[in-house]
PDB file of N, CA and C in Angstrom:
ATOM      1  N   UNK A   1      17.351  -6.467  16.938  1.00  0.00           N
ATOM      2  CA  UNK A   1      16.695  -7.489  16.156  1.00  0.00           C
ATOM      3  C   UNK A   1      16.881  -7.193  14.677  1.00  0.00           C
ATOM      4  N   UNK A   2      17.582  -8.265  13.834  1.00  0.00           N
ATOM      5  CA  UNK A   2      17.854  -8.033  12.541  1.00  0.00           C
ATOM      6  C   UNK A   2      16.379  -7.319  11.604  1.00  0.00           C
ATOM      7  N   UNK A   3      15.031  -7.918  12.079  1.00  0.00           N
ATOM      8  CA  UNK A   3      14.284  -7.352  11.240  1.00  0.00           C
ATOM      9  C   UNK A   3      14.371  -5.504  11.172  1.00  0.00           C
ATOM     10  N   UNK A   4      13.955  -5.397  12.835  1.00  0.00           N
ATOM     11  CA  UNK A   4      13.866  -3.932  13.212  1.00  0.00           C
ATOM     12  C   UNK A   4      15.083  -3.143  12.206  1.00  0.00           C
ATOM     13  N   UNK A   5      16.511  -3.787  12.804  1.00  0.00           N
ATOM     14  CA  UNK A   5      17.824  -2.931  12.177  1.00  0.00           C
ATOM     15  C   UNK A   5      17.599  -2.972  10.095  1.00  0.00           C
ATOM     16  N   UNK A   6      17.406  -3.541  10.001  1.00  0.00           N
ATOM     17  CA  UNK A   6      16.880  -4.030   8.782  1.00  0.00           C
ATOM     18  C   UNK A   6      16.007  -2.527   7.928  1.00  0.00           C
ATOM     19  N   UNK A   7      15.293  -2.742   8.880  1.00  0.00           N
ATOM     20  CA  UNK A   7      14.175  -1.471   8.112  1.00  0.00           C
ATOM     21  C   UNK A   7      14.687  -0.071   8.590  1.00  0.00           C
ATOM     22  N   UNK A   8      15.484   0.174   9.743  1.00  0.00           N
ATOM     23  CA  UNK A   8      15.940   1.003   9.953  1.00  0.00           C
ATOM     24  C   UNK A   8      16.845   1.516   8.760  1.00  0.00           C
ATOM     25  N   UNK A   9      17.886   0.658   8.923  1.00  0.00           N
ATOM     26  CA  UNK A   9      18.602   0.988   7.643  1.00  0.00           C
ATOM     27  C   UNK A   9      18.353   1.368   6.749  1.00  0.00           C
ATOM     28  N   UNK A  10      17.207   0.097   6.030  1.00  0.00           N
ATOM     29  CA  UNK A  10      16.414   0.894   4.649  1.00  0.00           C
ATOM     30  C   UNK A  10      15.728   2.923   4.830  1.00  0.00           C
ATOM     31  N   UNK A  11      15.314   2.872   5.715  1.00  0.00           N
ATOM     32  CA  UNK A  11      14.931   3.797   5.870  1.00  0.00           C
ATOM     33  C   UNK A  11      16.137   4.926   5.742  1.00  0.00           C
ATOM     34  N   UNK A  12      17.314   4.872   6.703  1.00  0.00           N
ATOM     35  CA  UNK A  12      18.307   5.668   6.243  1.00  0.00           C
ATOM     36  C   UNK A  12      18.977   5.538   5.000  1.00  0.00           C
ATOM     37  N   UNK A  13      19.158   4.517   4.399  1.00  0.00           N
ATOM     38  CA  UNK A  13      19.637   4.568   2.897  1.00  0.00           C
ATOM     39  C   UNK A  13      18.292   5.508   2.171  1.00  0.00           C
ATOM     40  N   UNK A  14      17.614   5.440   1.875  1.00  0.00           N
ATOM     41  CA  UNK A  14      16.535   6.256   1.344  1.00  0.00           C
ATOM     42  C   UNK A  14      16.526   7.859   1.285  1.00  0.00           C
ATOM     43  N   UNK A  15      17.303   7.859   2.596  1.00  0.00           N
ATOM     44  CA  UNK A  15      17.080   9.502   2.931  1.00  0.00           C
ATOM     45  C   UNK A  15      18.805   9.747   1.856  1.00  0.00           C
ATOM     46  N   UNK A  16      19.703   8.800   2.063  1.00  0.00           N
ATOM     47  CA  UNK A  16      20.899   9.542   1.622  1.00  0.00           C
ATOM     48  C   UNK A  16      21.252   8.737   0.088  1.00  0.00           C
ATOM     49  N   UNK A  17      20.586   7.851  -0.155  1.00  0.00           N
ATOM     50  CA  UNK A  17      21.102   6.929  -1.589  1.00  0.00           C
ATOM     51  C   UNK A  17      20.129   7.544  -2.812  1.00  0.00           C
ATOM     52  N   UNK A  18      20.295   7.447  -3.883  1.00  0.00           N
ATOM     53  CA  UNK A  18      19.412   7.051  -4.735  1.00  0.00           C
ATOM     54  C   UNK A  18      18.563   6.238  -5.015  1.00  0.00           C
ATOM     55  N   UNK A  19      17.252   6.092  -5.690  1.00  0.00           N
ATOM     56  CA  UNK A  19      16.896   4.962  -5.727  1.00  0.00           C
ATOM     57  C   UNK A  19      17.031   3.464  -6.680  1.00  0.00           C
ATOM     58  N   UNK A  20      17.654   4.214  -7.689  1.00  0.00           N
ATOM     59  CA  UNK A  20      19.255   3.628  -8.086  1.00  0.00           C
ATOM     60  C   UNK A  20      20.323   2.799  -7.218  1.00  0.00           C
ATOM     61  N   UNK A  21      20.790   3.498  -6.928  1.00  0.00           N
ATOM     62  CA  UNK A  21      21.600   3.212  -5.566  1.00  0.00           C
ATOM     63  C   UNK A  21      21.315   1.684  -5.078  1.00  0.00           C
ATOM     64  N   UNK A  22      20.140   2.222  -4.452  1.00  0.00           N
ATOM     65  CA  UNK A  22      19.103   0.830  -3.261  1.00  0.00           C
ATOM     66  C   UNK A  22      19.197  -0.395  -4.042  1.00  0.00           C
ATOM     67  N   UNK A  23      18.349   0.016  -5.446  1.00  0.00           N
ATOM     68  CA  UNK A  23      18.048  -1.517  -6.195  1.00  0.00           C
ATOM     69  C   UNK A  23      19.344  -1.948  -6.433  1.00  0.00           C
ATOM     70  N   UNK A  24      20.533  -1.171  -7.104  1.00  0.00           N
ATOM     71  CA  UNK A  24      22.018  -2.105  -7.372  1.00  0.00           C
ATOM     72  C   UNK A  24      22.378  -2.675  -5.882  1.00  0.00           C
ATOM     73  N   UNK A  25      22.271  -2.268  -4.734  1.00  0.00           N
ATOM     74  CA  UNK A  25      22.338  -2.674  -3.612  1.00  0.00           C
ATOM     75  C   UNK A  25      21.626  -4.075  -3.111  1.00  0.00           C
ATOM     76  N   UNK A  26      20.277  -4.013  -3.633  1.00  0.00           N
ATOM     77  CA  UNK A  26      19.340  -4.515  -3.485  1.00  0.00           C
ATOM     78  C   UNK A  26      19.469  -5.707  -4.438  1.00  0.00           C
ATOM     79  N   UNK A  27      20.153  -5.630  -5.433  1.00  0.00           N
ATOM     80  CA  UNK A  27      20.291  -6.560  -6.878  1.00  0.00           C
ATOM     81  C   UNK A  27      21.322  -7.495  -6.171  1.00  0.00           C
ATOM     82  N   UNK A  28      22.379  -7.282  -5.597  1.00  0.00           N
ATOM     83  CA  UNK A  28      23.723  -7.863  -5.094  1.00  0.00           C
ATOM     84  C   UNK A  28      23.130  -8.847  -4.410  1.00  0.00           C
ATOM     85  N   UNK A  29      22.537  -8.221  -3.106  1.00  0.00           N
ATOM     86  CA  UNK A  29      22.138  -9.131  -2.207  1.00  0.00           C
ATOM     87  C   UNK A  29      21.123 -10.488  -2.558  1.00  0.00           C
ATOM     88  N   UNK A  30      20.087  -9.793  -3.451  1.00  0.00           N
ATOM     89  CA  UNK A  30      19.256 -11.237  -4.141  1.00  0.00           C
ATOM     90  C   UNK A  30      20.559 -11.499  -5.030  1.00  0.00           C
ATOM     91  N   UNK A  31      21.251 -11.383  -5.386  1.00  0.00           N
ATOM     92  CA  UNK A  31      22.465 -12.865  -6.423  1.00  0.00           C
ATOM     93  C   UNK A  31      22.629 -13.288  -5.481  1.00  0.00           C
ATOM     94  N   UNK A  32      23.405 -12.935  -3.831  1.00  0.00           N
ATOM     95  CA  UNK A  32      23.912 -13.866  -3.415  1.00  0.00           C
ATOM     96  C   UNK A  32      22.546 -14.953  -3.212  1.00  0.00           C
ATOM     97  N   UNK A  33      21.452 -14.631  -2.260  1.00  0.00           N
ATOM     98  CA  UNK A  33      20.486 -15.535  -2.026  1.00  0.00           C
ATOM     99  C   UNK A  33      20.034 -16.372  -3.022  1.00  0.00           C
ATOM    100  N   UNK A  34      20.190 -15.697  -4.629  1.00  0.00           N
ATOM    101  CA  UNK A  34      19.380 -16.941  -5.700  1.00  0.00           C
ATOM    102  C   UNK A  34      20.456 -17.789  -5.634  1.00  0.00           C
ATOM    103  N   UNK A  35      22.085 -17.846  -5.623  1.00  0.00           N
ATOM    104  CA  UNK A  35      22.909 -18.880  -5.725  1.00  0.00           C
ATOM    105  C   UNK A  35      22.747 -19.728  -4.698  1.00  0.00           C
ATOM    106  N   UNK A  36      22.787 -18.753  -2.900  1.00  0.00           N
ATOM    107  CA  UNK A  36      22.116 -19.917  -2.566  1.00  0.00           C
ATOM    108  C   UNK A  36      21.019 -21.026  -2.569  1.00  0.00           C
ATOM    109  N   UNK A  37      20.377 -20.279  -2.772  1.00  0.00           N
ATOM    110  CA  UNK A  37      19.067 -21.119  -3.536  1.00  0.00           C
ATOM    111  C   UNK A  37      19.054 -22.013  -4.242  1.00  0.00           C
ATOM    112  N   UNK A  38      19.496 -21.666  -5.359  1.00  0.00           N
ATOM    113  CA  UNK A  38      20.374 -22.987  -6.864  1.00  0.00           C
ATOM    114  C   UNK A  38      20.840 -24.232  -5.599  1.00  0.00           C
ATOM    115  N   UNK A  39      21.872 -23.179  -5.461  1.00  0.00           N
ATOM    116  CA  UNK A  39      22.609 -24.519  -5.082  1.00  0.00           C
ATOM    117  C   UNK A  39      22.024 -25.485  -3.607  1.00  0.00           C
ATOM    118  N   UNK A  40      21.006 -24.894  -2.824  1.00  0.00           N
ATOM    119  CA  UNK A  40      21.062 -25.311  -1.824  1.00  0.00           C
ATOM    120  C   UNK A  40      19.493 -26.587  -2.639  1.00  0.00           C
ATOM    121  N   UNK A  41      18.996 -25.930  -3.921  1.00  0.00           N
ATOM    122  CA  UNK A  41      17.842 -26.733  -4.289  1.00  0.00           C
ATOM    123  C   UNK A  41      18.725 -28.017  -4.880  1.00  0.00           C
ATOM    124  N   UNK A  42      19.665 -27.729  -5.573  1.00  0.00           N
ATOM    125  CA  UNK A  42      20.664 -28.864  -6.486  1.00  0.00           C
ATOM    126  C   UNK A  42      21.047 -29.886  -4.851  1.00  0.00           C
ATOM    127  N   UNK A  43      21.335 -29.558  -3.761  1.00  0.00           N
ATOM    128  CA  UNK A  43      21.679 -30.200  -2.921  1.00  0.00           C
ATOM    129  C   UNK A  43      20.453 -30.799  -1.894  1.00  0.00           C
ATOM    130  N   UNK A  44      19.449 -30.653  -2.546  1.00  0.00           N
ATOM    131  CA  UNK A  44      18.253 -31.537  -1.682  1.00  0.00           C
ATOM    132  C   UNK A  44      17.839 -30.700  -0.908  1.00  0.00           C
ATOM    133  N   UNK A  45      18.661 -29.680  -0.572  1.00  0.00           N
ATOM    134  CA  UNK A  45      17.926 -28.674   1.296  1.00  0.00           C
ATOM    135  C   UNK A  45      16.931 -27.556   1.256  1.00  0.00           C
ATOM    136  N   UNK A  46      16.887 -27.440  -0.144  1.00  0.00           N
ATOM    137  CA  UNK A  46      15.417 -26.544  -0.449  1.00  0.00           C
ATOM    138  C   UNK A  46      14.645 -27.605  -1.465  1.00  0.00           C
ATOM    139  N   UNK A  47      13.413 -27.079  -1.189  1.00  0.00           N
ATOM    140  CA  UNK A  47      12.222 -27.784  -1.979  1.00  0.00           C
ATOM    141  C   UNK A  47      12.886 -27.541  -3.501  1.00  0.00           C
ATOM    142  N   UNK A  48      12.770 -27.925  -4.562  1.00  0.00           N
ATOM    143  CA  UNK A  48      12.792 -27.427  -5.878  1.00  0.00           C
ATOM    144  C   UNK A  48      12.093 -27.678  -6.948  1.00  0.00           C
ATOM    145  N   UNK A  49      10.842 -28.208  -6.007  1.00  0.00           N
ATOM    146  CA  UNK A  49       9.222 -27.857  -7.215  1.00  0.00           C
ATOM    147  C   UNK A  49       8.986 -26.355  -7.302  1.00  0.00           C
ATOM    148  N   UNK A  50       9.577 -25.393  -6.835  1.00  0.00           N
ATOM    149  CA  UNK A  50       8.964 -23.791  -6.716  1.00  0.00           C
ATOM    150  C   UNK A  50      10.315 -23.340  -7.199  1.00  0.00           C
ATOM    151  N   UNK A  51       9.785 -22.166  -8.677  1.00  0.00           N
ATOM    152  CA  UNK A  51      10.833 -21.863  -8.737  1.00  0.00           C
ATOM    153  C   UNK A  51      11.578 -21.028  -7.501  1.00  0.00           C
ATOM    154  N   UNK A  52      12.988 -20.684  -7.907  1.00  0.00           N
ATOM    155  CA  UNK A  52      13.655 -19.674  -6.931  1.00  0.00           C
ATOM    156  C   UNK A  52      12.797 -18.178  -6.792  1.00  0.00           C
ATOM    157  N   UNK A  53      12.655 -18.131  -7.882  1.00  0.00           N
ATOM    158  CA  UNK A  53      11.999 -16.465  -7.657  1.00  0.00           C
ATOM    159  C   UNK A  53      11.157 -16.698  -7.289  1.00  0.00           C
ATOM    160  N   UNK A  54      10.272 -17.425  -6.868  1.00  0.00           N
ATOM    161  CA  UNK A  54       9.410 -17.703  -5.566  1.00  0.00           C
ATOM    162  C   UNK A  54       9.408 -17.782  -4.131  1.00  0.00           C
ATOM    163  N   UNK A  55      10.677 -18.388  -4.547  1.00  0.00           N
ATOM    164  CA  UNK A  55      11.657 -18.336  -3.033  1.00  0.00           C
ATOM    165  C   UNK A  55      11.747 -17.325  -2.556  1.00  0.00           C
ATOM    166  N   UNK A  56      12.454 -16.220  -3.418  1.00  0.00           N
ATOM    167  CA  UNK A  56      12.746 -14.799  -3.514  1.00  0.00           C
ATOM    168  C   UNK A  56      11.871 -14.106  -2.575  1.00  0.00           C
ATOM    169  N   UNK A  57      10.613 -14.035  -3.600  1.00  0.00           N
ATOM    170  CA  UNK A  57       9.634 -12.766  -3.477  1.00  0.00           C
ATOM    171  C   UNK A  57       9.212 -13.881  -1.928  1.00  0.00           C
ATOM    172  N   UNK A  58       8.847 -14.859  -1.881  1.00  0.00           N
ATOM    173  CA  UNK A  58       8.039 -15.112  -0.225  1.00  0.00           C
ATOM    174  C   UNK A  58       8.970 -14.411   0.710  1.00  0.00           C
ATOM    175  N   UNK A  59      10.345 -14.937   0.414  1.00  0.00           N
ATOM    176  CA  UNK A  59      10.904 -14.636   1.830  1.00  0.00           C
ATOM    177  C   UNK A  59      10.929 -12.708   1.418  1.00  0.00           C
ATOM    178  N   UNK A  60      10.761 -11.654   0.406  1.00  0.00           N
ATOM    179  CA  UNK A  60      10.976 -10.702   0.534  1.00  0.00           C
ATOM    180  C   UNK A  60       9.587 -10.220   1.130  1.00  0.00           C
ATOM    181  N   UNK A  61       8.647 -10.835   0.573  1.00  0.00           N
ATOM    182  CA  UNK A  61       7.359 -10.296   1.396  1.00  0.00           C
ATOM    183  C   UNK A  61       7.199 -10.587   2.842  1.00  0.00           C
ATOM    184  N   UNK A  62       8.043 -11.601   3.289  1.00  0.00           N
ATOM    185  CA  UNK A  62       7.400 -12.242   4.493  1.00  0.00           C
ATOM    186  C   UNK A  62       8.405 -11.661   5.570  1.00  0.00           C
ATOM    187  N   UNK A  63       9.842 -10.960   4.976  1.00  0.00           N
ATOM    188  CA  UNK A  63      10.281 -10.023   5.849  1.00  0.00           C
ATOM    189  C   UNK A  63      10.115  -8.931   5.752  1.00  0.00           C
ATOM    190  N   UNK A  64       9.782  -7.897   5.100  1.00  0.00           N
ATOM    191  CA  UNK A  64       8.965  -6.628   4.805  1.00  0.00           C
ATOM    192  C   UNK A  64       7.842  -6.847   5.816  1.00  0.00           C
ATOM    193  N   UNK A  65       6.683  -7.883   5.672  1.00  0.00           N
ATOM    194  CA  UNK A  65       5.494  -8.022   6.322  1.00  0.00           C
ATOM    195  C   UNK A  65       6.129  -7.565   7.876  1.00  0.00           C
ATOM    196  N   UNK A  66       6.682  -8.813   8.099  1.00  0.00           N
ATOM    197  CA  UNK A  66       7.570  -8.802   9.420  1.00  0.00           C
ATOM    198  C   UNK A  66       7.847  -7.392  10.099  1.00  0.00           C
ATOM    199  N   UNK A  67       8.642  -6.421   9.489  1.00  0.00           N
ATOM    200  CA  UNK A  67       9.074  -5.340   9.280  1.00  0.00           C
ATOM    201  C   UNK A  67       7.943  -4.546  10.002  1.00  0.00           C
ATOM    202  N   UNK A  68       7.090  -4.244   8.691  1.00  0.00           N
ATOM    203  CA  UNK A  68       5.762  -3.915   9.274  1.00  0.00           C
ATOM    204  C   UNK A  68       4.927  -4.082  10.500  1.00  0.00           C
ATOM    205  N   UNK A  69       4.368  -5.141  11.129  1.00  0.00           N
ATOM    206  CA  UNK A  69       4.037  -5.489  12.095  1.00  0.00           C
ATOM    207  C   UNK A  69       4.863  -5.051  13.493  1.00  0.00           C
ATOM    208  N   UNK A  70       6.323  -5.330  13.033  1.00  0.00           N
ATOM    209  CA  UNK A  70       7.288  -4.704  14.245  1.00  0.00           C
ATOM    210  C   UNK A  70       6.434  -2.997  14.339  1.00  0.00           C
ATOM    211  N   UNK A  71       6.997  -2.591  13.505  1.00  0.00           N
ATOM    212  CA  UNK A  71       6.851  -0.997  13.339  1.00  0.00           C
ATOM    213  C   UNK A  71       5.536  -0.397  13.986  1.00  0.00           C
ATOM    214  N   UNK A  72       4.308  -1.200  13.497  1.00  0.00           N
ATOM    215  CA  UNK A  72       3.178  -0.708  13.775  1.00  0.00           C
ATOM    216  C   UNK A  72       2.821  -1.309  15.364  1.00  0.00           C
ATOM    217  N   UNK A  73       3.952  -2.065  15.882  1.00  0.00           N
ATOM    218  CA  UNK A  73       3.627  -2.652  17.168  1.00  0.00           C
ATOM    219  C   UNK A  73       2.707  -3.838  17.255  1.00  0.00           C
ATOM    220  N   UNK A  74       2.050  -4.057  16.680  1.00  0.00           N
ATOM    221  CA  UNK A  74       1.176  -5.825  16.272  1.00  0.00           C
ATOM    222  C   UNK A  74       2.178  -7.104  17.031  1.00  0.00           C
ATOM    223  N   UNK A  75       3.462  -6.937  16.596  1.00  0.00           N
ATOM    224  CA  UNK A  75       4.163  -7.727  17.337  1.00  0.00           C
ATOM    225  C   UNK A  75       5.484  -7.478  17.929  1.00  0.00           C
ATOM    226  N   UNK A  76       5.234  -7.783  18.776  1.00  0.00           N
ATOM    227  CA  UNK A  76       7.056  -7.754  19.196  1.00  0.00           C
ATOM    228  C   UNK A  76       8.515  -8.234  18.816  1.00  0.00           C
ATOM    229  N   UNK A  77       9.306  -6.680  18.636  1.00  0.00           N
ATOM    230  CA  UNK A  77      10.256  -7.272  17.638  1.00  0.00           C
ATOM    231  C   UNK A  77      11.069  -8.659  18.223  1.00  0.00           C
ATOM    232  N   UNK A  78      11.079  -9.201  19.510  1.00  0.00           N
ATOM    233  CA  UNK A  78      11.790  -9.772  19.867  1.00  0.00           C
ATOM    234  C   UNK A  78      11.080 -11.359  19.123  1.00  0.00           C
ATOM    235  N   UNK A  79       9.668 -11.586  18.913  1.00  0.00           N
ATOM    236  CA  UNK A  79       9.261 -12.420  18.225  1.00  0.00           C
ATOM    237  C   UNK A  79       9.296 -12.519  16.643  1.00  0.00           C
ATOM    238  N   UNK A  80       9.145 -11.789  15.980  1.00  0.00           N
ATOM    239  CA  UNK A  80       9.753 -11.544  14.883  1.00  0.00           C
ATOM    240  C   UNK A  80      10.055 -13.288  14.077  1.00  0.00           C
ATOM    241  N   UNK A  81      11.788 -13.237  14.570  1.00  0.00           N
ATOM    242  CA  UNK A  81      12.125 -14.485  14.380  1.00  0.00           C
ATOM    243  C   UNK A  81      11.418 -15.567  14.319  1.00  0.00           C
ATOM    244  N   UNK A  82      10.702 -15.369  14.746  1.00  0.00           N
ATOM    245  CA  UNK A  82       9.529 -16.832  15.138  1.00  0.00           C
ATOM    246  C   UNK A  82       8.439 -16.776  14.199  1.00  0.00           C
ATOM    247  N   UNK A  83       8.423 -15.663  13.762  1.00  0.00           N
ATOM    248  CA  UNK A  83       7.376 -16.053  12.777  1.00  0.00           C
ATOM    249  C   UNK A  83       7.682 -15.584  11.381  1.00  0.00           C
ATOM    250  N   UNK A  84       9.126 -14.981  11.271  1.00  0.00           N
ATOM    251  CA  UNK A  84       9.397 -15.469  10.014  1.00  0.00           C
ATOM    252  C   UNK A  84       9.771 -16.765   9.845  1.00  0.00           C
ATOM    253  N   UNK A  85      10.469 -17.652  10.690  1.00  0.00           N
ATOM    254  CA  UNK A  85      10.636 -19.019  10.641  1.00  0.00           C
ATOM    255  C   UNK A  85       9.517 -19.673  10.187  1.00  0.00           C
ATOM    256  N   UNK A  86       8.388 -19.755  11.259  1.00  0.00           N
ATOM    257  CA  UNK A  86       7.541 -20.253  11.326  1.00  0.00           C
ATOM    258  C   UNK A  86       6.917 -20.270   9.310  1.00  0.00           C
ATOM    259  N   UNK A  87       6.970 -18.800   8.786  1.00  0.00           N
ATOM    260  CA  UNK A  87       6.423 -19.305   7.507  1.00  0.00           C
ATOM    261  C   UNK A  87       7.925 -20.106   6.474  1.00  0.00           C
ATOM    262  N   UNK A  88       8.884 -19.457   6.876  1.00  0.00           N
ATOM    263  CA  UNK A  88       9.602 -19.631   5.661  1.00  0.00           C
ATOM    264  C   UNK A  88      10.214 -21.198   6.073  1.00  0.00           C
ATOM    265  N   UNK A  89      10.653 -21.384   6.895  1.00  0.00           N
ATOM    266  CA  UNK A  89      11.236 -22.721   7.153  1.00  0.00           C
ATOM    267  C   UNK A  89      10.323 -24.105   6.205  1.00  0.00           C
ATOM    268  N   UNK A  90       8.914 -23.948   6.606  1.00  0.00           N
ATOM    269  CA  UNK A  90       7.890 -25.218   5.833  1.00  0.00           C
ATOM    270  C   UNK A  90       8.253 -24.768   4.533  1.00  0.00           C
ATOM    271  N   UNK A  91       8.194 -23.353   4.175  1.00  0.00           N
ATOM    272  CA  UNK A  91       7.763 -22.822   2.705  1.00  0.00           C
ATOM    273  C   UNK A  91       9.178 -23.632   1.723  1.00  0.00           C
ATOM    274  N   UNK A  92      10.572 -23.643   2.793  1.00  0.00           N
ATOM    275  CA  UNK A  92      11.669 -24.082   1.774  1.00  0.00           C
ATOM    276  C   UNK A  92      12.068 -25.470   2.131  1.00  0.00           C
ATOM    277  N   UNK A  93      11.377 -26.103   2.876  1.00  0.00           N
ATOM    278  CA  UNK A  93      11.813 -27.194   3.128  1.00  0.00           C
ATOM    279  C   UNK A  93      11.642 -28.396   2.121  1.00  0.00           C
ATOM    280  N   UNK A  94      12.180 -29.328   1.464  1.00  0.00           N
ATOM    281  CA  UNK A  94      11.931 -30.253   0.055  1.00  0.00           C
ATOM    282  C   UNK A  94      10.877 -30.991   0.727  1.00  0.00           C
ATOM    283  N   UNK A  95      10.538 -31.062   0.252  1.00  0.00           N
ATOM    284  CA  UNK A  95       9.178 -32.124  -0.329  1.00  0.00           C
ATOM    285  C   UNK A  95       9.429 -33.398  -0.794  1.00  0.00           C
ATOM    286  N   UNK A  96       9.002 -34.499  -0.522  1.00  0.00           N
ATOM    287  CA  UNK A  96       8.849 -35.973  -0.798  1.00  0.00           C
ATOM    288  C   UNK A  96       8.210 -35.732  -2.054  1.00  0.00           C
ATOM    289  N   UNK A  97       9.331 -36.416  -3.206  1.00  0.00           N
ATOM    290  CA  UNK A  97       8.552 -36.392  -4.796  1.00  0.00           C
ATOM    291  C   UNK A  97       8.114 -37.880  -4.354  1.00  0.00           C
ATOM    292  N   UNK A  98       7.056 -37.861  -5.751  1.00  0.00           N
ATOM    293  CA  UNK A  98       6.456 -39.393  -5.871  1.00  0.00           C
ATOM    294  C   UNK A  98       6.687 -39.529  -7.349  1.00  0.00           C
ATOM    295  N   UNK A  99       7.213 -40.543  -7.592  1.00  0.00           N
ATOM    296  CA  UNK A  99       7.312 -41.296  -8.714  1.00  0.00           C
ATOM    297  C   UNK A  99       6.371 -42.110  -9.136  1.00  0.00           C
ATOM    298  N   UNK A 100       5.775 -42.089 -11.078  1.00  0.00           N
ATOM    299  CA  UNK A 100       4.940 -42.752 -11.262  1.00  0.00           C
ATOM    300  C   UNK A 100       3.404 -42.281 -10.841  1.00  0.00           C
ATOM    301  N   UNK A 101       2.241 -43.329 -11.087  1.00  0.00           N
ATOM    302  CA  UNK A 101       1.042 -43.112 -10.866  1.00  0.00           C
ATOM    303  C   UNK A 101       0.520 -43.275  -9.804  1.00  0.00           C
ATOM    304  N   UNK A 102       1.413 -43.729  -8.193  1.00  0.00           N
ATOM    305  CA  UNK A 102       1.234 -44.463  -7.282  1.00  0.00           C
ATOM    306  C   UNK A 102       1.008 -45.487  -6.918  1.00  0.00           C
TER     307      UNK A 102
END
């Protein structure tokens, strides 16, 4: 399960990287996601009343959280998926603007 392998990893980068290292690692991967972001908000398929770095930090908290819960056993990693969906899918989905005073 990507979350589980996920934190695993982190965990072994830690023991052998810097923490240097992690964040330039860590920096790469949020560019690619903020471009997607830009561009997926410029194309209607994300909300884009919230900025991106909102985008960012939910989905980084809400897979960390994820992470967590696996680890401590609360949930099963095989559900996981389901409830990071469950928040992030509504959280990026666009929104019906309204024009005017109604």
């Amino acid at each position: 399960m990507f979350v589980d392998q996920s934190r695993a990893l982190l965990a072994t980068a830690q023991k052998e990287l810097s923490a240097a290292r992690i964040r330039e690692l860590h920096e790469k991967a949020e560019a690619r996601m903020r471009g997607l972001l830009l561009r997926g908000q410029r194309e209607g398929a994300f909300r884009a009343d919230l900025p991106v770095s909102w985008l960012l930090t939910t989905t980084h908290v809400v897979l960390n959280g994820a992470a967590e819960e696996v680890r401590t056993g609360r949930i099963d990693p095989d559900d996981a998926p389901w409830f990071i969906d469950a928040i992030l899918l509504p959280a990026f989905a666009p929104t019906a603007t309204t024009q005017g005073d109604g």
